[in-house]
PDB file of C-alpha atoms in Angstrom:
ATOM      1  CA  MET A   1       0.236   0.093  -0.021  1.00  0.00           C
ATOM      2  CA  ALA A   2       1.181   3.350  -1.023  1.00  0.00           C
ATOM      3  CA  ASN A   3       1.718   6.261   0.859  1.00  0.00           C
ATOM      4  CA  LEU A   4       0.087   9.738   0.074  1.00  0.00           C
ATOM      5  CA  TYR A   5       3.062  11.220  -1.577  1.00  0.00           C
ATOM      6  CA  GLU A   6       3.688   8.006  -3.536  1.00  0.00           C
ATOM      7  CA  ILE A   7       0.036   8.317  -4.451  1.00  0.00           C
ATOM      8  CA  SER A   8       0.527  12.306  -5.369  1.00  0.00           C
ATOM      9  CA  GLN A   9       3.352  11.263  -7.428  1.00  0.00           C
ATOM     10  CA  GLU A  10       1.522   8.530  -9.326  1.00  0.00           C
ATOM     11  CA  MET A  11      -1.411  10.661 -10.027  1.00  0.00           C
ATOM     12  CA  LEU A  12       1.153  13.122 -11.874  1.00  0.00           C
ATOM     13  CA  ALA A  13       2.277  10.619 -13.793  1.00  0.00           C
ATOM     14  CA  CYS A  14      -1.419  10.430 -15.070  1.00  0.00           C
ATOM     15  CA  ILE A  15      -0.998  13.689 -16.500  1.00  0.00           C
ATOM     16  CA  ASP A  16       1.404  14.974 -19.273  1.00  0.00           C
ATOM     17  CA  ALA A  17       3.394  17.994 -17.836  1.00  0.00           C
ATOM     18  CA  GLU A  18       3.593  19.465 -21.275  1.00  0.00           C
ATOM     19  CA  THR A  19      -0.232  19.908 -22.364  1.00  0.00           C
ATOM     20  CA  GLY A  20      -2.009  18.798 -18.853  1.00  0.00           C
ATOM     21  CA  GLU A  21      -3.581  16.232 -20.623  1.00  0.00           C
ATOM     22  CA  ILE A  22      -4.737  13.111 -19.022  1.00  0.00           C
ATOM     23  CA  ILE A  23      -2.877  10.038 -19.841  1.00  0.00           C
ATOM     24  CA  ASP A  24      -4.721   7.057 -17.554  1.00  0.00           C
ATOM     25  CA  VAL A  25      -8.198   8.344 -16.625  1.00  0.00           C
ATOM     26  CA  GLU A  26      -9.160   5.181 -15.262  1.00  0.00           C
ATOM     27  CA  LYS A  27      -5.604   4.668 -12.855  1.00  0.00           C
ATOM     28  CA  LEU A  28      -6.071   8.722 -11.941  1.00  0.00           C
ATOM     29  CA  SER A  29      -9.772   7.786 -10.784  1.00  0.00           C
ATOM     30  CA  THR A  30      -8.690   4.849  -8.914  1.00  0.00           C
ATOM     31  CA  LEU A  31      -5.740   6.943  -7.423  1.00  0.00           C
ATOM     32  CA  ALA A  32      -7.545   9.278  -6.292  1.00  0.00           C
ATOM     33  CA  MET A  33     -10.363   7.294  -4.499  1.00  0.00           C
ATOM     34  CA  GLU A  34      -7.450   5.722  -2.640  1.00  0.00           C
ATOM     35  CA  ARG A  35      -5.953   9.157  -1.895  1.00  0.00           C
ATOM     36  CA  ASP A  36      -9.427  10.727  -0.341  1.00  0.00           C
ATOM     37  CA  THR A  37      -9.506   7.021   1.651  1.00  0.00           C
ATOM     38  CA  LYS A  38      -5.991   7.157   2.954  1.00  0.00           C
ATOM     39  CA  ILE A  39      -6.790  10.796   4.122  1.00  0.00           C
ATOM     40  CA  GLU A  40     -10.220   9.636   5.654  1.00  0.00           C
ATOM     41  CA  ASN A  41      -8.392   6.768   7.186  1.00  0.00           C
ATOM     42  CA  ILE A  42      -5.578   9.299   8.886  1.00  0.00           C
ATOM     43  CA  ALA A  43      -8.437  11.836   9.763  1.00  0.00           C
ATOM     44  CA  LEU A  44     -10.136   8.880  11.518  1.00  0.00           C
ATOM     45  CA  TRP A  45      -6.879   7.662  13.247  1.00  0.00           C
ATOM     46  CA  ILE A  46      -6.312  11.636  14.523  1.00  0.00           C
ATOM     47  CA  LYS A  47      -9.652  11.791  15.967  1.00  0.00           C
ATOM     48  CA  ASN A  48      -8.964   8.158  17.880  1.00  0.00           C
ATOM     49  CA  LEU A  49      -5.643   9.263  19.390  1.00  0.00           C
ATOM     50  CA  THR A  50      -7.171  12.764  20.440  1.00  0.00           C
ATOM     51  CA  ALA A  51     -10.550  11.230  22.035  1.00  0.00           C
ATOM     52  CA  ASP A  52      -7.601   8.541  23.589  1.00  0.00           C
ATOM     53  CA  MET A  53      -5.542  11.360  25.140  1.00  0.00           C
ATOM     54  CA  GLU A  54      -8.234  13.289  26.433  1.00  0.00           C
ATOM     55  CA  ALA A  55      -9.250   9.969  28.103  1.00  0.00           C
ATOM     56  CA  TYR A  56      -5.965   9.732  29.878  1.00  0.00           C
ATOM     57  CA  LYS A  57      -5.917  13.338  31.134  1.00  0.00           C
ATOM     58  CA  ARG A  58      -9.165  12.520  32.427  1.00  0.00           C
ATOM     59  CA  GLU A  59      -7.869   9.482  33.912  1.00  0.00           C
ATOM     60  CA  LYS A  60      -4.784  10.825  35.193  1.00  0.00           C
ATOM     61  CA  ASP A  61      -6.768  13.516  36.614  1.00  0.00           C
ATOM     62  CA  ALA A  62      -8.764  11.553  38.744  1.00  0.00           C
ATOM     63  CA  PHE A  63      -5.682   9.642  39.994  1.00  0.00           C
ATOM     64  CA  ALA A  64      -4.235  12.649  40.765  1.00  0.00           C
ATOM     65  CA  GLU A  65      -7.152  14.003  43.106  1.00  0.00           C
ATOM     66  CA  ARG A  66      -7.354  10.353  44.651  1.00  0.00           C
ATOM     67  CA  GLU A  67      -3.976  10.094  45.541  1.00  0.00           C
ATOM     68  CA  LYS A  68      -4.002  13.470  46.504  1.00  0.00           C
ATOM     69  CA  ALA A  69      -7.095  12.670  49.213  1.00  0.00           C
ATOM     70  CA  ALA A  70      -4.834   9.726  50.702  1.00  0.00           C
ATOM     71  CA  LYS A  71      -1.729  11.684  51.293  1.00  0.00           C
ATOM     72  CA  ASN A  72      -3.755  13.954  53.106  1.00  0.00           C
ATOM     73  CA  LYS A  73      -5.785  11.693  54.696  1.00  0.00           C
ATOM     74  CA  ALA A  74      -2.300   9.532  55.711  1.00  0.00           C
ATOM     75  CA  GLU A  75      -0.877  12.950  57.148  1.00  0.00           C
ATOM     76  CA  SER A  76      -3.684  13.646  58.897  1.00  0.00           C
ATOM     77  CA  LEU A  77      -3.736   9.935  60.779  1.00  0.00           C
ATOM     78  CA  LYS A  78      -0.188  10.687  60.979  1.00  0.00           C
ATOM     79  CA  ARG A  79      -0.120  13.562  62.732  1.00  0.00           C
ATOM     80  CA  TYR A  80      -3.498  12.201  65.024  1.00  0.00           C
ATOM     81  CA  LEU A  81      -0.982   8.803  66.087  1.00  0.00           C
ATOM     82  CA  THR A  82       2.154  11.403  66.621  1.00  0.00           C
ATOM     83  CA  GLU A  83      -0.418  13.642  69.014  1.00  0.00           C
ATOM     84  CA  PHE A  84      -1.709  10.271  70.710  1.00  0.00           C
ATOM     85  CA  LEU A  85       1.378   8.395  71.475  1.00  0.00           C
ATOM     86  CA  ASP A  86       3.378  11.235  72.261  1.00  0.00           C
ATOM     87  CA  GLY A  87       6.608   9.615  71.598  1.00  0.00           C
ATOM     88  CA  GLN A  88       5.583   6.191  73.051  1.00  0.00           C
ATOM     89  CA  LYS A  89       6.950   3.450  70.184  1.00  0.00           C
ATOM     90  CA  TYR A  90       4.253   0.917  69.867  1.00  0.00           C
ATOM     91  CA  SER A  91       4.316  -2.226  68.087  1.00  0.00           C
ATOM     92  CA  THR A  92       2.297  -5.333  67.403  1.00  0.00           C
ATOM     93  CA  GLU A  93       3.461  -8.874  65.017  1.00  0.00           C
ATOM     94  CA  ARG A  94       1.676  -6.136  61.776  1.00  0.00           C
ATOM     95  CA  VAL A  95       3.074  -2.931  62.696  1.00  0.00           C
ATOM     96  CA  ALA A  96       5.928  -1.016  64.364  1.00  0.00           C
ATOM     97  CA  ILE A  97       5.681   2.604  65.444  1.00  0.00           C
ATOM     98  CA  SER A  98       8.600   4.550  66.445  1.00  0.00           C
ATOM     99  CA  PHE A  99       9.562   8.207  66.336  1.00  0.00           C
ATOM    100  CA  ARG A 100      12.704  10.095  65.052  1.00  0.00           C
ATOM    101  CA  ASN A 101      13.248  13.837  66.638  1.00  0.00           C
ATOM    102  CA  SER A 102      14.298  15.921  64.286  1.00  0.00           C
ATOM    103  CA  LYS A 103      14.193  20.131  63.617  1.00  0.00           C
ATOM    104  CA  THR A 104      12.209  22.129  61.128  1.00  0.00           C
ATOM    105  CA  VAL A 105      12.344  25.753  60.022  1.00  0.00           C
ATOM    106  CA  ALA A 106       9.328  27.992  61.313  1.00  0.00           C
ATOM    107  CA  ILE A 107       9.261  31.400  59.511  1.00  0.00           C
ATOM    108  CA  ALA A 108       7.109  34.116  60.999  1.00  0.00           C
ATOM    109  CA  GLU A 109       5.430  35.741  58.476  1.00  0.00           C
ATOM    110  CA  ASN A 110       7.206  39.077  58.921  1.00  0.00           C
ATOM    111  CA  ALA A 111      10.757  37.879  58.887  1.00  0.00           C
ATOM    112  CA  LYS A 112      13.490  39.634  57.149  1.00  0.00           C
ATOM    113  CA  LEU A 113      15.756  37.209  55.145  1.00  0.00           C
ATOM    114  CA  PRO A 114      18.831  38.258  53.821  1.00  0.00           C
ATOM    115  CA  GLU A 115      19.070  37.673  50.147  1.00  0.00           C
ATOM    116  CA  THR A 116      20.932  34.552  50.790  1.00  0.00           C
ATOM    117  CA  TYR A 117      18.243  32.723  51.890  1.00  0.00           C
ATOM    118  CA  ILE A 118      16.067  33.346  49.042  1.00  0.00           C
ATOM    119  CA  ARG A 119      15.825  30.662  46.854  1.00  0.00           C
ATOM    120  CA  ARG A 120      14.844  31.346  43.291  1.00  0.00           C
ATOM    121  CA  LYS A 121      12.081  29.377  41.479  1.00  0.00           C
ATOM    122  CA  VAL A 122       8.846  30.266  39.721  1.00  0.00           C
ATOM    123  CA  THR A 123       8.343  32.616  42.843  1.00  0.00           C
ATOM    124  CA  GLU A 124      10.603  33.591  45.399  1.00  0.00           C
ATOM    125  CA  GLU A 125      10.442  31.292  48.537  1.00  0.00           C
ATOM    126  CA  PRO A 126      12.411  30.522  51.676  1.00  0.00           C
ATOM    127  CA  ASP A 127      15.585  28.673  51.300  1.00  0.00           C
ATOM    128  CA  LYS A 128      14.989  26.376  54.707  1.00  0.00           C
ATOM    129  CA  THR A 129      17.533  24.261  53.912  1.00  0.00           C
ATOM    130  CA  ALA A 130      20.172  26.995  53.824  1.00  0.00           C
ATOM    131  CA  ILE A 131      18.259  28.423  56.734  1.00  0.00           C
ATOM    132  CA  ALA A 132      18.540  25.474  58.750  1.00  0.00           C
ATOM    133  CA  ALA A 133      22.467  25.141  58.515  1.00  0.00           C
ATOM    134  CA  ALA A 134      22.775  28.843  59.434  1.00  0.00           C
ATOM    135  CA  LEU A 135      20.330  28.389  62.334  1.00  0.00           C
ATOM    136  CA  LYS A 136      22.576  25.353  63.360  1.00  0.00           C
ATOM    137  CA  ALA A 137      25.842  26.800  63.266  1.00  0.00           C
ATOM    138  CA  GLY A 138      24.773  29.965  65.763  1.00  0.00           C
ATOM    139  CA  GLU A 139      23.655  32.548  63.029  1.00  0.00           C
ATOM    140  CA  VAL A 140      20.608  34.853  64.052  1.00  0.00           C
ATOM    141  CA  ILE A 141      18.165  35.364  61.349  1.00  0.00           C
ATOM    142  CA  GLU A 142      15.023  37.522  62.552  1.00  0.00           C
ATOM    143  CA  GLY A 143      11.848  35.529  62.514  1.00  0.00           C
ATOM    144  CA  CYS A 144      13.362  32.215  62.130  1.00  0.00           C
ATOM    145  CA  GLU A 145      14.066  29.533  64.489  1.00  0.00           C
ATOM    146  CA  LEU A 146      14.330  25.845  64.840  1.00  0.00           C
ATOM    147  CA  VAL A 147      11.524  23.920  66.092  1.00  0.00           C
ATOM    148  CA  PRO A 148      11.633  20.426  67.580  1.00  0.00           C
ATOM    149  CA  ASN A 149       9.712  17.986  65.326  1.00  0.00           C
ATOM    150  CA  ARG A 150       8.786  14.447  65.608  1.00  0.00           C
ATOM    151  CA  SER A 151       8.296  12.342  62.492  1.00  0.00           C
ATOM    152  CA  ILE A 152       6.532   9.115  62.948  1.00  0.00           C
ATOM    153  CA  GLN A 153       7.993   5.967  61.282  1.00  0.00           C
ATOM    154  CA  ILE A 154       5.921   3.121  60.593  1.00  0.00           C
ATOM    155  CA  LYS A 155       6.985  -0.348  59.212  1.00  0.00           C
TER     156      LYS A 155
END
C-alpha cells in the first residue's frame, strides 16, 4: 500500500506535464479514490488518538485527585497517632511505630530574610535548607527559629 506522497506522484504521472492532458483516466480515478480513503483513514486515526488522549488526561487527573486525598488522609492520621502516642513506641506482629526527633525551620510571616536565604524558583520562597544550616551554626536570622519536630515511622 502506497503512502500519500507516492499516490500523489502516481497521479502526476497520469497527466502529461506539457499539455496537461490526462493520459490514464481510469488509473487517475482509482488513485484519487485511494488518496481520499487514505486521507479519511488518517483523519479518523487522529480523531481516535485525540479521544484517547483526552480520556487518559481525565484518568490521570482522577488518579491525581485520589492520590492527593490519600496523601492528605495519611498525613492527618500520622498527626493523630503522633499526638496520641506522644513519642511512645508501639508494635504488634503487623506494625511497628517509632519516632525520630528532628527539627524543622519555622519562618514568621514578617521575617526579614537576607538575600542568601532566598531561593529563586517560579516565585520567590525561603530556602529552608540554607536557613536550617545557618541556624544550626549559631547564626541569628530575624523571624526564624528551629522548632522541634517528631516524625512518625511506620513499618
